Coordinates of C-alpha atoms and ligand atoms in Angstrom, one line a residue:
X8 CA -16.4 -4.0 -24.2
X9 CA -19.4 -5.7 -22.9
X10 CA -20.4 -7.7 -20.2
X11 CA -23.3 -10.6 -20.3
X12 CA -23.9 -13.6 -17.8
X13 CA -21.2 -11.8 -14.7
X14 CA -18.4 -12.0 -17.4
X15 CA -16.2 -9.9 -19.4
X16 CA -16.8 -11.3 -22.7
X17 CA -13.8 -12.7 -24.4
X18 CA -11.8 -12.0 -20.8
X19 CA -9.7 -14.6 -19.9
X20 CA -11.1 -16.5 -16.8
X21 CA -8.7 -17.4 -14.6
X22 CA -11.0 -18.4 -11.2
X23 CA -9.7 -17.0 -8.3
X24 CA -8.8 -19.4 -5.2
X25 CA -10.8 -17.4 -2.5
X26 CA -14.1 -15.3 -2.9
X27 CA -17.7 -16.7 -1.5
X28 CA -18.6 -19.0 -4.0
X29 CA -22.4 -20.0 -2.2
X30 CA -23.8 -16.2 -1.5
X31 CA -24.3 -13.8 -4.8
X32 CA -24.5 -9.5 -5.0
X33 CA -25.6 -7.3 -6.8
X34 CA -22.8 -4.8 -7.3
X35 CA -24.1 -0.7 -7.5
X36 CA -19.9 0.6 -6.9
X37 CA -16.8 -0.2 -8.1
X38 CA -13.2 -0.1 -6.4
X39 CA -9.8 0.8 -8.1
X40 CA -6.8 -1.0 -6.5
X41 CA -2.7 -1.5 -7.5
X42 CA -1.6 -4.7 -7.2
X43 CA 2.1 -3.3 -5.6
X44 CA 3.2 -5.9 -7.4
X45 CA 5.8 -7.1 -10.4
X46 CA 3.1 -7.9 -13.4
X47 CA -0.1 -8.8 -13.8
X48 CA 0.2 -12.3 -14.5
X49 CA 2.5 -12.7 -11.0
X50 CA -1.0 -11.5 -9.2
X51 CA -3.5 -14.1 -11.4
X52 CA -1.2 -16.8 -10.1
X53 CA -0.7 -15.6 -6.5
X54 CA -5.5 -15.1 -6.5
X55 CA -5.2 -17.9 -8.2
X56 CA -3.0 -19.8 -5.6
X57 CA -4.0 -22.6 -3.2
X58 CA -3.5 -20.2 -0.3
X59 CA -4.9 -17.2 -1.5
X60 CA -7.3 -15.6 1.0
X61 CA -7.6 -12.7 -1.3
X62 CA -9.0 -12.2 -4.9
X63 CA -10.5 -9.6 -7.3
X64 CA -13.0 -9.7 -10.2
X65 CA -10.2 -8.5 -12.4
X66 CA -6.6 -7.5 -12.9
X67 CA -5.7 -5.5 -15.7
X68 CA -1.8 -5.9 -16.7
X69 CA 0.9 -3.3 -17.5
X70 CA -0.6 -3.7 -22.0
X71 CA -4.0 -3.8 -20.4
X72 CA -4.9 -7.0 -20.7
X73 CA -8.2 -7.9 -18.5
X74 CA -8.3 -11.5 -17.2
X75 CA -11.7 -11.8 -14.7
X76 CA -10.9 -14.1 -12.1
X77 CA -15.0 -14.0 -10.1
X78 CA -18.0 -13.8 -11.6
X79 CA -19.3 -10.3 -11.3
X80 CA -22.5 -11.6 -9.3
X81 CA -19.9 -13.1 -6.4
X82 CA -18.1 -11.7 -3.6
X83 CA -14.4 -11.2 -4.2
X84 CA -12.4 -10.5 -1.0
X85 CA -10.3 -6.8 -2.2
X86 CA -11.6 -4.2 -0.3
X87 CA -11.6 -5.5 3.3
X88 CA -12.4 -3.3 6.1
X89 CA -14.2 -0.4 4.3
X90 CA -16.4 2.4 5.0
X91 CA -17.9 5.6 2.7
X92 CA -20.5 7.6 2.8
X93 CA -22.2 6.1 5.3
X94 CA -21.7 2.6 3.5
X95 CA -19.1 -0.1 5.2
X96 CA -18.0 -3.2 4.0
X97 CA -17.6 -2.6 -0.1
X98 CA -17.0 -6.7 -0.4
X99 CA -20.8 -7.1 -0.1
X100 CA -21.9 -4.7 -3.3
X101 CA -18.9 -4.0 -4.8
X102 CA -16.6 -4.7 -7.7
X103 CA -13.0 -4.9 -7.1
X104 CA -10.3 -3.7 -10.4
X105 CA -6.9 -4.7 -9.3
X106 CA -4.5 -2.7 -11.8
X107 CA -1.2 -4.4 -12.2
X108 CA 1.4 -1.7 -10.7
X109 CA 3.9 -1.5 -7.5
X110 CA 2.6 1.6 -6.2
X111 CA 4.4 3.7 -3.4
X112 CA 8.2 4.3 -4.3
X113 CA 10.8 5.3 -1.9
X114 CA 13.0 7.8 -3.4
X115 CA 17.1 6.9 -1.5
X116 CA 19.6 9.1 -2.3
X117 CA 18.1 10.5 -5.5
X118 CA 17.1 7.5 -6.5
X119 CA 13.5 6.5 -6.2
X120 CA 12.7 1.7 -5.3
X121 CA 9.4 -0.4 -5.7
X122 CA 8.7 -1.1 -1.7
X123 CA 10.7 -4.8 -2.6
X124 CA 13.9 -3.0 -4.2
X125 CA 14.2 -0.6 -1.3
X126 CA 14.6 -3.5 1.4
X127 CA 17.2 -5.3 -1.0
X128 CA 21.0 -4.8 -0.5
X129 CA 21.9 -4.5 -4.2
X130 CA 19.0 -2.3 -5.2
X131 CA 17.6 -1.9 -9.0
X132 CA 15.9 1.7 -9.0
X133 CA 13.0 2.4 -11.3
X134 CA 13.4 3.8 -15.0
X135 CA 13.0 7.9 -13.6
X136 CA 10.4 8.5 -16.6
X137 CA 8.3 5.7 -15.1
X138 CA 8.3 7.9 -11.6
X139 CA 4.7 9.7 -10.7
X140 CA 5.2 12.9 -8.2
X141 CA 2.5 14.1 -7.0
X142 CA 0.3 14.3 -3.2
X143 CA -2.0 11.8 -2.4
X144 CA -5.8 13.0 -1.7
X145 CA -5.2 11.4 1.7
X146 CA -2.1 13.6 2.2
X147 CA -2.1 17.2 3.6
X148 CA 0.9 18.7 1.8
X149 CA 4.0 16.3 1.0
X150 CA 4.5 15.5 -2.8
X151 CA 5.3 11.9 -2.6
X152 CA 6.5 9.1 -5.8
X153 CA 4.4 6.9 -7.6
X154 CA 5.3 4.3 -10.4
X155 CA 3.1 5.1 -13.4
X156 CA 0.6 3.3 -14.8
X157 CA 0.2 2.5 -18.9
X158 CA -2.0 4.6 -21.1
X159 CA -3.2 1.0 -22.0
X160 CA -4.2 0.3 -18.3
X161 CA -5.6 3.9 -18.3
X162 CA -7.8 2.8 -21.2
X163 CA -8.7 -0.5 -20.5
X164 CA -10.1 0.4 -16.8
X165 CA -12.3 2.9 -18.4
X166 CA -13.7 0.7 -21.2
X167 CA -14.3 -2.1 -18.5
X168 CA -15.9 0.6 -16.2
X169 CA -18.0 1.6 -18.9
X170 CA -18.9 -2.3 -19.8
X171 CA -20.0 -2.4 -16.5
X172 CA -21.9 0.4 -15.7
X173 CA -24.2 -0.5 -18.7
X174 CA -24.9 -4.6 -16.6
X175 CA -24.9 -3.2 -13.5
X176 CA -26.8 0.0 -11.7
X177 CA -23.4 1.5 -10.5
X178 CA -23.5 4.5 -8.7
X179 CA -20.2 5.1 -7.1
X180 CA -16.5 4.1 -8.6
X181 CA -13.8 5.3 -5.5
X182 CA -10.3 4.3 -4.8
X183 CA -9.1 1.6 -2.1
X184 CA -7.9 5.2 -0.9
X185 CA -10.9 6.6 -0.1
X186 CA -12.9 3.3 1.3
X187 CA -10.0 2.7 4.3
X188 CA -7.7 5.8 4.1
X189 CA -5.2 5.5 6.7
X190 CA -5.1 1.3 5.9
X191 CA -4.8 1.8 2.4
X192 CA -3.1 3.8 -0.7
X193 CA -4.4 2.7 -3.3
X194 CA -4.4 3.6 -6.3
X195 CA -2.5 6.7 -5.0
X196 CA -2.2 10.1 -7.2
X197 CA -0.6 8.7 -10.2
X198 CA -3.6 7.5 -11.2
X199 CA -6.8 9.6 -12.6
X200 CA -9.5 8.3 -10.2
X201 CA -11.3 12.0 -10.3
X202 CA -11.4 11.8 -15.1
X203 CA -12.5 8.1 -14.5
X204 CA -16.1 8.8 -12.7
X205 CA -16.6 12.3 -13.7
X206 CA -16.9 10.0 -16.9
X207 CA -18.1 7.0 -17.1
X208 CA -20.6 8.6 -13.6
X209 CA -21.3 11.4 -14.9
X210 CA -20.4 11.9 -18.6
X211 CA -18.0 14.9 -18.2
X212 CA -14.8 14.4 -19.3
X213 CA -11.8 16.0 -16.9
X214 CA -9.7 15.4 -19.5
X215 CA -11.4 18.6 -21.3
X216 CA -11.0 20.8 -18.0
X217 CA -8.1 23.4 -17.9
X218 CA -4.9 22.2 -15.9
X219 CA -5.8 25.1 -13.6
X220 CA -9.0 23.7 -12.7
X221 CA -7.5 20.1 -11.8
X222 CA -4.7 22.0 -10.0
X223 CA -7.4 23.6 -8.0
X224 CA -9.3 20.1 -7.3
X225 CA -5.5 18.6 -6.2
X226 CA -4.8 21.3 -3.8
X227 CA -8.1 21.3 -2.3
X228 CA -8.9 19.1 1.2
X229 CA -11.7 17.2 -1.0
X230 CA -11.3 13.5 -0.5
X231 CA -14.1 12.9 -2.6
X232 CA -15.3 14.6 -5.8
X233 CA -19.3 15.0 -7.4
X234 CA -19.3 17.0 -9.9
X235 CA -22.8 19.4 -9.4
X236 CA -25.5 20.9 -11.7
X237 CA -26.8 24.5 -10.3
X238 CA -30.6 24.1 -10.8
X239 CA -30.9 28.5 -11.4
X240 CA -28.5 31.3 -11.2
X241 CA -27.0 30.9 -7.8
X242 CA -24.9 32.9 -5.6
X243 CA -21.3 32.2 -4.8
X244 CA -20.4 33.1 -1.3
X245 CA -17.1 33.5 1.0
X246 CA -18.6 31.7 3.9
X247 CA -21.8 29.8 4.6
X248 CA -23.8 32.3 4.9
X249 CA -26.6 33.8 3.4
X250 CA -25.2 36.9 4.8
X251 CA -21.9 36.1 4.1
X252 CA -20.0 38.2 1.3
X253 CA -20.7 37.7 -2.0
X254 CA -17.5 35.4 -3.8
X255 CA -18.3 36.4 -7.8
X256 CA -21.6 37.2 -10.1
X257 CA -23.4 34.7 -9.1
X258 CA -23.4 31.0 -11.2
X259 CA -25.5 30.6 -14.2
X260 CA -28.0 28.3 -14.5
X261 CA -27.4 24.5 -15.5
X262 CA -23.6 25.7 -15.1
X263 CA -21.7 22.3 -13.6
X264 CA -19.1 23.4 -10.2
X265 CA -16.8 20.9 -8.3
X266 CA -18.5 19.9 -5.0
X267 CA -15.0 19.2 -2.6
X268 CA -17.1 19.5 0.7
X269 CA -20.4 20.6 2.9
X270 CA -20.7 22.5 5.7
X271 CA -21.6 20.7 9.0
X272 CA -25.0 21.5 8.8
X273 CA -25.3 20.1 5.3
X274 CA -27.0 23.4 3.8
X275 CA -23.9 24.9 2.3
X276 CA -21.2 23.5 -0.6
X277 CA -18.0 24.2 -0.6
X278 CA -17.3 24.6 -4.3
X279 CA -14.9 25.1 -7.1
X280 CA -16.3 27.0 -9.9
X281 CA -14.6 28.0 -13.2
X282 CA -14.6 31.6 -13.4
X283 CA -13.1 34.2 -16.1
X284 CA -13.2 38.0 -16.7
X285 CA -11.2 40.8 -17.2
X286 CA -8.0 42.0 -15.3
X287 CA -5.5 45.2 -15.2
X288 CA -2.1 43.8 -16.7
X289 CA -0.1 45.1 -13.6
X290 CA -1.7 42.4 -11.6
X291 CA -1.2 39.5 -13.7
X292 CA 2.9 37.9 -14.3
X293 CA 3.5 36.3 -16.7
X294 CA 4.7 32.7 -17.3
X295 CA 6.5 32.4 -20.5
X296 CA 7.8 28.7 -19.6
X297 CA 6.7 25.5 -20.8
X298 CA 4.4 25.5 -17.9
X299 CA 0.9 24.6 -17.4
X300 CA -0.5 28.0 -16.7
X301 CA -0.1 31.9 -18.4
X302 CA 1.0 33.0 -15.6
X303 CA -0.2 34.2 -11.9
X304 CA -1.3 37.1 -10.1
X305 CA 0.8 39.2 -8.4
X306 CA -1.1 41.0 -5.6
X307 CA -4.4 40.1 -3.7
X308 CA -6.0 43.7 -4.8
X309 CA -6.7 41.9 -8.3
X310 CA -10.0 42.6 -9.5
X311 CA -11.8 40.3 -12.2
X312 CA -14.7 42.6 -14.0
X313 CA -16.9 41.6 -16.2
X314 CA -15.0 43.8 -19.5
X315 CA -12.2 45.5 -20.4
X316 CA -13.7 49.0 -19.3
X317 CA -14.6 47.4 -15.4
X318 CA -18.1 48.0 -16.1
X319 CA -18.7 45.1 -13.6
X320 CA -17.1 43.8 -10.6
X321 CA -16.5 39.8 -10.7
X322 CA -14.7 38.1 -8.3
X323 CA -14.0 39.9 -4.3
X324 CA -10.9 38.6 -3.7
X325 CA -8.5 36.4 -5.9
X326 CA -5.7 35.6 -3.6
X327 CA -2.0 36.7 -5.1
X328 CA -0.4 33.7 -6.6
X329 CA -4.0 32.2 -8.3
X330 CA -3.3 30.6 -11.6
X331 CA -4.8 31.4 -14.7
X332 CA -4.9 31.0 -18.2
X333 CA -5.1 33.7 -20.6
X334 CA -8.2 34.2 -23.0
X335 CA -7.5 37.3 -24.8
X336 CA -6.0 40.6 -24.6
X337 CA -6.7 44.4 -25.5
X338 CA -4.2 46.8 -24.4
X339 CA -3.5 47.0 -20.8
X340 CA -6.8 44.5 -19.6
X341 CA -6.3 40.7 -20.1
X342 CA -8.7 38.1 -19.6
X343 CA -8.4 35.1 -18.1
X344 CA -9.5 32.1 -16.7
X345 CA -9.1 31.2 -12.9
X346 CA -10.9 28.4 -10.3
X347 CA -12.3 30.3 -7.2
X348 CA -13.4 28.1 -4.3
X349 CA -16.1 29.6 -2.2
X350 CA -19.9 28.4 -0.9
X351 CA -23.2 28.3 -2.2
X352 CA -26.4 26.8 -1.2
X353 CA -26.9 23.0 -1.6
X354 CA -30.6 22.7 -2.0
X355 CA -30.2 24.6 -5.7
X356 CA -27.1 22.0 -6.1
X357 CA -28.2 18.7 -7.7
X358 CA -25.4 16.4 -7.1
X359 CA -24.6 13.9 -9.9
X360 CA -23.9 10.8 -8.2
Ligands
ZN429 ZN1 -6.3 -2.4 -3.0

């Protein structure tokens, strides 16, 4: 895909009714949405209608077809009241991508319904294979139900974002749910938003990350996720303090970590770091079902060592239930890979953003 003169080359252009037709913008952010509608064609019709008051630059249909509706140097009305990281009113500097998707699903008597079907007397449920169950990034615990995006949409949006990044100096790719939390929940957990921005903005493909890493990220309190590159060999601690106990052996220079939070001073980053080491068989519980993990730890006493001879202890506290993948086995020792959360000095980590 290629952007030329503020348009996606080869894409159908259907002009939206509502957008700022006089002023120009210099986009440096991309906002991902779902339409909460039944089809891409219906959304295009809706934005083009003379009564429309909202719009987006692009609509991505179920089959991955992209329709452009506003030139990329014009302000579309997709973000509404919004702020993130000290900036607000995202319409003024962002490109809006609407992905056709019904969004949040309601569960009634074991069946799942789109918001519009849920209101009807004779409801038609969603095909169960289209239901995604997951925790929203803005929610604390509850698992909720969402309509799956198609592979064609995920691929098309990724290529579209790459093309946009080539044409403009894009610094952020965010979900509407991140710039308007509480008010908006799109694109929701069914959309691989972290993978999209990590790959497109930071050149890191989280599709290659282990499932335990992905789970650690989804379980963390992170409302946004940034990749950080460690500048020096860096201590990894249990608390944001230079006197706090170490979490594991130091993180090697040039390692990548996930920044999931900061302390109030901003001098410490709460990070996720993937570690591997050797552990006694007695502390592990293997899971031979078709799970994404090879097992979990059955004791808080589990210790990770640098080698099978237990020469050096690597992690001070691996919690019961920590999931892992087995890399290697030698008699009673297993080499496992797990993800550990802890703190590191912010000044030694470059945020890839
Ligand atoms: Zn939205």
